[in-house]
Amino acid sequence: MPALLTHRLTTQLVQDEAQLRALLGEPAPLTCAKITDRLNAATRVFVERAPLVCLATSDAAGHCDVSPRGDPAGFVRILDERTLLLPERPGNRLADSLRNLLANPRVGLLFIIPGATDTFRVNGRAVITTDAALLAPSAVEGKAPRLGLLIDIEEAYTQCSKAFLRSHAWDPARFIDPAELPTGGQVHRAIQGEGFDAAHYDAERAERYRRRDGFY
């Protein structure tokens, strides 16, 4: 018997799938029927039109990470109906996703298209490639990526609109003024103390972004 789950704030926890199903019920047959192991003419459109993808990975111990990936629409290339190529662009070099993949090849992708409330989910296995011939077509602004993720699709299916409809994510009337959010520099200062020069950090980062330093 698995050990009972615990949490410091409550004892009222769901302990197994039987208990979960008693609360949720079973999925409709049509919902299960949409899950396939490959793309088709309809679902490939979500990959071709998405400029934003969330990439989920975990390490060998199960520690999870979700990271956004964005580029011009269609940047995740369809190599065949069961294989995707996700280019790896320059970042902060923490390489959370890449380090995870070296220990655990399992990945999850969520394709998001601005204005569309349906999303597209892909689960599968990934490896990191340095194949220049495979990566060359992913060049942007004349720069090809040095790395990419070759993703073998195991599950592919659309996700219904409820999350985006509930959140009003694409309603301009509900957009937040970025000035209401803490800046990157302010977040650093909250961690490192009042001696951190948040304004200088933010100004330097804004200038790098203006020049598009390290974008490709």
mmCIF file of C-alpha atoms in Angstrom:
data_model
loop_
_atom_site.group_PDB
_atom_site.id
_atom_site.type_symbol
_atom_site.label_atom_id
_atom_site.label_comp_id
_atom_site.label_asym_id
_atom_site.label_seq_id
_atom_site.Cartn_x
_atom_site.Cartn_y
_atom_site.Cartn_z
ATOM 1 C CA MET A 1 0.000 0.000 0.000
ATOM 2 C CA PRO A 2 1.353 3.451 -0.903
ATOM 3 C CA ALA A 3 1.914 5.767 2.033
ATOM 4 C CA LEU A 4 -0.949 8.157 2.692
ATOM 5 C CA LEU A 5 -0.466 11.616 1.287
ATOM 6 C CA THR A 6 -0.138 14.391 3.840
ATOM 7 C CA HIS A 7 -0.062 18.161 3.852
ATOM 8 C CA ARG A 8 0.687 20.584 6.650
ATOM 9 C CA LEU A 9 -2.492 22.614 6.060
ATOM 10 C CA THR A 10 -5.191 19.918 5.852
ATOM 11 C CA THR A 11 -5.986 16.232 6.269
ATOM 12 C CA GLN A 12 -8.725 16.288 3.601
ATOM 13 C CA LEU A 13 -6.766 14.941 0.649
ATOM 14 C CA VAL A 14 -7.626 12.757 -2.331
ATOM 15 C CA GLN A 15 -5.594 9.586 -1.854
ATOM 16 C CA ASP A 16 -6.263 7.478 -4.973
ATOM 17 C CA GLU A 17 -7.922 7.461 -8.382
ATOM 18 C CA ALA A 18 -11.035 5.699 -7.093
ATOM 19 C CA GLN A 19 -11.652 8.596 -4.739
ATOM 20 C CA LEU A 20 -10.884 11.039 -7.536
ATOM 21 C CA ARG A 21 -13.340 9.372 -9.923
ATOM 22 C CA ALA A 22 -16.024 9.396 -7.238
ATOM 23 C CA LEU A 23 -15.686 13.170 -7.214
ATOM 24 C CA LEU A 24 -15.217 13.826 -10.946
ATOM 25 C CA GLY A 25 -16.883 10.954 -12.761
ATOM 26 C CA GLU A 26 -15.502 9.330 -15.896
ATOM 27 C CA PRO A 27 -14.506 11.189 -19.093
ATOM 28 C CA ALA A 28 -16.942 11.001 -21.988
ATOM 29 C CA PRO A 29 -16.058 8.431 -24.670
ATOM 30 C CA LEU A 30 -15.788 11.198 -27.279
ATOM 31 C CA THR A 31 -13.247 13.019 -25.098
ATOM 32 C CA CYS A 32 -11.060 9.909 -24.938
ATOM 33 C CA ALA A 33 -11.475 9.300 -28.663
ATOM 34 C CA LYS A 34 -9.740 12.573 -29.582
ATOM 35 C CA ILE A 35 -6.403 11.442 -28.101
ATOM 36 C CA THR A 36 -4.122 10.109 -30.847
ATOM 37 C CA ASP A 37 -0.417 9.338 -31.254
ATOM 38 C CA ARG A 38 0.152 11.565 -34.274
ATOM 39 C CA LEU A 39 -0.841 14.777 -36.019
ATOM 40 C CA ASN A 40 -3.495 14.928 -38.707
ATOM 41 C CA ALA A 41 -4.606 17.542 -41.232
ATOM 42 C CA ALA A 42 -6.738 19.321 -38.639
ATOM 43 C CA THR A 43 -4.467 19.261 -35.602
ATOM 44 C CA ARG A 44 -1.280 20.209 -37.439
ATOM 45 C CA VAL A 45 -2.826 23.671 -37.939
ATOM 46 C CA PHE A 46 -2.431 24.329 -34.204
ATOM 47 C CA VAL A 47 1.307 23.664 -34.474
ATOM 48 C CA GLU A 48 1.668 25.717 -37.657
ATOM 49 C CA ARG A 49 -0.161 28.764 -36.266
ATOM 50 C CA ALA A 50 1.143 28.842 -32.687
ATOM 51 C CA PRO A 51 3.760 31.492 -31.804
ATOM 52 C CA LEU A 52 3.840 30.368 -28.169
ATOM 53 C CA VAL A 53 4.418 26.957 -26.598
ATOM 54 C CA CYS A 54 4.754 25.946 -22.956
ATOM 55 C CA LEU A 55 7.256 23.126 -22.441
ATOM 56 C CA ALA A 56 6.924 20.876 -19.384
ATOM 57 C CA THR A 57 9.796 18.649 -18.241
ATOM 58 C CA SER A 58 10.916 16.907 -15.078
ATOM 59 C CA ASP A 59 14.159 15.464 -13.802
ATOM 60 C CA ALA A 60 14.850 11.886 -12.729
ATOM 61 C CA ALA A 61 13.459 12.589 -9.262
ATOM 62 C CA GLY A 62 10.240 14.089 -10.622
ATOM 63 C CA HIS A 63 11.046 17.753 -9.961
ATOM 64 C CA CYS A 64 9.030 19.633 -12.581
ATOM 65 C CA ASP A 65 9.570 22.727 -14.686
ATOM 66 C CA VAL A 66 7.407 24.590 -17.197
ATOM 67 C CA SER A 67 9.040 27.037 -19.580
ATOM 68 C CA PRO A 68 7.562 29.250 -22.323
ATOM 69 C CA ARG A 69 8.982 29.102 -25.837
ATOM 70 C CA GLY A 70 8.053 31.767 -28.372
ATOM 71 C CA ASP A 71 8.953 32.735 -31.923
ATOM 72 C CA PRO A 72 7.190 33.555 -35.196
ATOM 73 C CA ALA A 73 4.153 31.308 -35.710
ATOM 74 C CA GLY A 74 5.098 27.846 -36.884
ATOM 75 C CA PHE A 75 8.515 27.870 -35.221
ATOM 76 C CA VAL A 76 7.867 24.353 -33.935
ATOM 77 C CA ARG A 77 8.476 22.473 -37.153
ATOM 78 C CA ILE A 78 6.559 19.370 -38.196
ATOM 79 C CA LEU A 79 9.088 16.869 -39.533
ATOM 80 C CA ASP A 80 6.459 14.168 -39.995
ATOM 81 C CA GLU A 81 3.126 13.245 -38.452
ATOM 82 C CA ARG A 82 4.833 11.872 -35.334
ATOM 83 C CA THR A 83 7.899 14.119 -34.991
ATOM 84 C CA LEU A 84 8.356 17.769 -34.046
ATOM 85 C CA LEU A 85 11.458 19.956 -33.879
ATOM 86 C CA LEU A 86 11.492 22.687 -31.237
ATOM 87 C CA PRO A 87 14.444 25.080 -31.728
ATOM 88 C CA GLU A 88 16.306 26.164 -28.599
ATOM 89 C CA ARG A 89 17.019 29.902 -28.606
ATOM 90 C CA PRO A 90 19.529 31.740 -26.374
ATOM 91 C CA GLY A 91 18.272 32.243 -22.821
ATOM 92 C CA ASN A 92 19.496 32.690 -19.284
ATOM 93 C CA ARG A 93 21.672 29.561 -19.488
ATOM 94 C CA LEU A 94 20.062 27.948 -16.451
ATOM 95 C CA ALA A 95 19.012 25.271 -18.985
ATOM 96 C CA ASP A 96 16.360 23.830 -16.650
ATOM 97 C CA SER A 97 14.464 22.088 -19.442
ATOM 98 C CA LEU A 98 17.583 20.783 -21.167
ATOM 99 C CA ARG A 99 19.134 19.437 -17.978
ATOM 100 C CA ASN A 100 15.861 17.727 -17.148
ATOM 101 C CA LEU A 101 15.761 16.069 -20.558
ATOM 102 C CA LEU A 102 19.199 14.595 -20.057
ATOM 103 C CA ALA A 103 17.780 12.729 -17.054
ATOM 104 C CA ASN A 104 14.192 12.169 -18.198
ATOM 105 C CA PRO A 105 13.101 12.406 -21.861
ATOM 106 C CA ARG A 106 9.393 12.876 -21.101
ATOM 107 C CA VAL A 107 7.906 16.200 -22.228
ATOM 108 C CA GLY A 108 4.548 17.934 -22.436
ATOM 109 C CA LEU A 109 3.754 20.784 -24.828
ATOM 110 C CA LEU A 110 0.870 23.249 -24.797
ATOM 111 C CA PHE A 111 0.415 25.192 -28.047
ATOM 112 C CA ILE A 112 -1.249 28.596 -27.626
ATOM 113 C CA ILE A 113 -2.565 30.785 -30.443
ATOM 114 C CA PRO A 114 -3.436 34.406 -29.538
ATOM 115 C CA GLY A 115 -7.161 34.990 -29.865
ATOM 116 C CA ALA A 116 -7.998 31.278 -30.003
ATOM 117 C CA THR A 117 -9.526 29.665 -26.944
ATOM 118 C CA ASP A 118 -8.809 26.053 -27.937
ATOM 119 C CA THR A 119 -5.245 24.900 -27.303
ATOM 120 C CA PHE A 120 -3.329 21.821 -28.414
ATOM 121 C CA ARG A 121 -1.471 19.383 -26.182
ATOM 122 C CA VAL A 122 1.357 17.044 -27.111
ATOM 123 C CA ASN A 123 3.003 14.531 -24.785
ATOM 124 C CA GLY A 124 5.981 12.455 -25.772
ATOM 125 C CA ARG A 125 9.714 11.914 -25.572
ATOM 126 C CA ALA A 126 12.462 14.331 -26.559
ATOM 127 C CA VAL A 127 16.175 14.292 -27.257
ATOM 128 C CA ILE A 128 18.520 17.241 -27.727
ATOM 129 C CA THR A 129 20.039 17.496 -31.205
ATOM 130 C CA THR A 130 22.935 19.511 -32.620
ATOM 131 C CA ASP A 131 22.286 18.364 -36.213
ATOM 132 C CA ALA A 132 23.055 21.474 -38.275
ATOM 133 C CA ALA A 133 21.092 20.231 -41.283
ATOM 134 C CA LEU A 134 17.963 19.682 -39.175
ATOM 135 C CA LEU A 135 18.352 23.018 -37.393
ATOM 136 C CA ALA A 136 19.178 25.216 -40.407
ATOM 137 C CA PRO A 137 15.523 25.753 -41.483
ATOM 138 C CA SER A 138 14.798 27.126 -37.989
ATOM 139 C CA ALA A 139 17.040 30.155 -38.557
ATOM 140 C CA VAL A 140 15.569 33.543 -37.619
ATOM 141 C CA GLU A 141 17.249 36.865 -38.369
ATOM 142 C CA GLY A 142 19.953 34.895 -40.140
ATOM 143 C CA LYS A 143 20.876 32.833 -37.072
ATOM 144 C CA ALA A 144 20.261 29.107 -36.809
ATOM 145 C CA PRO A 145 19.877 27.583 -33.345
ATOM 146 C CA ARG A 146 22.769 25.519 -32.001
ATOM 147 C CA LEU A 147 20.389 23.105 -30.275
ATOM 148 C CA GLY A 148 16.917 21.768 -30.818
ATOM 149 C CA LEU A 149 14.529 19.256 -29.298
ATOM 150 C CA LEU A 150 13.433 16.331 -31.439
ATOM 151 C CA ILE A 151 10.076 15.324 -29.996
ATOM 152 C CA ASP A 152 8.435 11.982 -30.728
ATOM 153 C CA ILE A 153 4.682 12.319 -30.262
ATOM 154 C CA GLU A 154 2.944 9.777 -28.040
ATOM 155 C CA GLU A 155 -0.273 11.697 -27.336
ATOM 156 C CA ALA A 156 -1.756 14.617 -29.253
ATOM 157 C CA TYR A 157 -5.121 16.216 -28.608
ATOM 158 C CA THR A 158 -6.975 19.513 -28.433
ATOM 159 C CA GLN A 159 -7.838 21.093 -25.095
ATOM 160 C CA CYS A 160 -11.287 22.674 -24.758
ATOM 161 C CA SER A 161 -11.814 26.424 -24.391
ATOM 162 C CA LYS A 162 -13.032 26.585 -20.788
ATOM 163 C CA ALA A 163 -9.772 27.802 -19.233
ATOM 164 C CA PHE A 164 -9.453 30.704 -21.664
ATOM 165 C CA LEU A 165 -13.146 31.540 -21.495
ATOM 166 C CA ARG A 166 -13.125 31.541 -17.696
ATOM 167 C CA SER A 167 -9.981 33.649 -17.553
ATOM 168 C CA HIS A 168 -11.000 36.110 -20.312
ATOM 169 C CA ALA A 169 -7.350 35.856 -21.344
ATOM 170 C CA TRP A 170 -7.847 37.457 -24.766
ATOM 171 C CA ASP A 171 -10.281 40.195 -23.669
ATOM 172 C CA PRO A 172 -8.404 43.519 -24.117
ATOM 173 C CA ALA A 173 -10.678 45.144 -21.548
ATOM 174 C CA ARG A 174 -9.099 42.867 -18.936
ATOM 175 C CA PHE A 175 -5.482 43.303 -19.960
ATOM 176 C CA ILE A 176 -3.226 44.391 -17.121
ATOM 177 C CA ASP A 177 -1.080 47.507 -17.364
ATOM 178 C CA PRO A 178 2.484 46.139 -17.039
ATOM 179 C CA ALA A 179 3.238 49.107 -14.772
ATOM 180 C CA GLU A 180 1.041 47.444 -12.133
ATOM 181 C CA LEU A 181 3.410 44.452 -11.954
ATOM 182 C CA PRO A 182 6.829 44.290 -10.323
ATOM 183 C CA THR A 183 9.733 44.635 -12.730
ATOM 184 C CA GLY A 184 12.534 42.124 -12.986
ATOM 185 C CA GLY A 185 14.752 44.488 -11.017
ATOM 186 C CA GLN A 186 12.154 44.878 -8.283
ATOM 187 C CA VAL A 187 11.893 41.096 -7.969
ATOM 188 C CA HIS A 188 15.679 40.884 -7.592
ATOM 189 C CA ARG A 189 15.591 43.605 -4.923
ATOM 190 C CA ALA A 190 12.890 41.732 -3.001
ATOM 191 C CA ILE A 191 15.228 38.715 -2.908
ATOM 192 C CA GLN A 192 18.619 40.382 -2.523
ATOM 193 C CA GLY A 193 17.723 43.366 -0.365
ATOM 194 C CA GLU A 194 17.313 47.114 -0.697
ATOM 195 C CA GLY A 195 20.923 47.546 -1.761
ATOM 196 C CA PHE A 196 20.138 46.059 -5.164
ATOM 197 C CA ASP A 197 19.815 48.756 -7.855
ATOM 198 C CA ALA A 198 16.527 47.724 -9.458
ATOM 199 C CA ALA A 199 16.278 50.767 -11.720
ATOM 200 C CA HIS A 200 19.755 50.176 -13.172
ATOM 201 C CA TYR A 201 18.999 46.501 -13.775
ATOM 202 C CA ASP A 202 15.716 47.293 -15.516
ATOM 203 C CA ALA A 203 17.271 50.007 -17.680
ATOM 204 C CA GLU A 204 20.081 47.712 -18.809
ATOM 205 C CA ARG A 205 17.667 44.897 -19.620
ATOM 206 C CA ALA A 206 15.363 47.224 -21.558
ATOM 207 C CA GLU A 207 18.308 48.411 -23.624
ATOM 208 C CA ARG A 208 19.393 44.831 -24.365
ATOM 209 C CA TYR A 209 15.870 43.995 -25.462
ATOM 210 C CA ARG A 210 15.700 47.125 -27.613
ATOM 211 C CA ARG A 211 18.858 45.971 -29.399
ATOM 212 C CA ARG A 212 17.514 42.387 -29.423
ATOM 213 C CA ASP A 213 20.763 41.198 -27.890
ATOM 214 C CA GLY A 214 20.695 37.458 -27.375
ATOM 215 C CA PHE A 215 17.321 36.940 -29.072
ATOM 216 C CA TYR A 216 18.822 34.613 -31.700
#
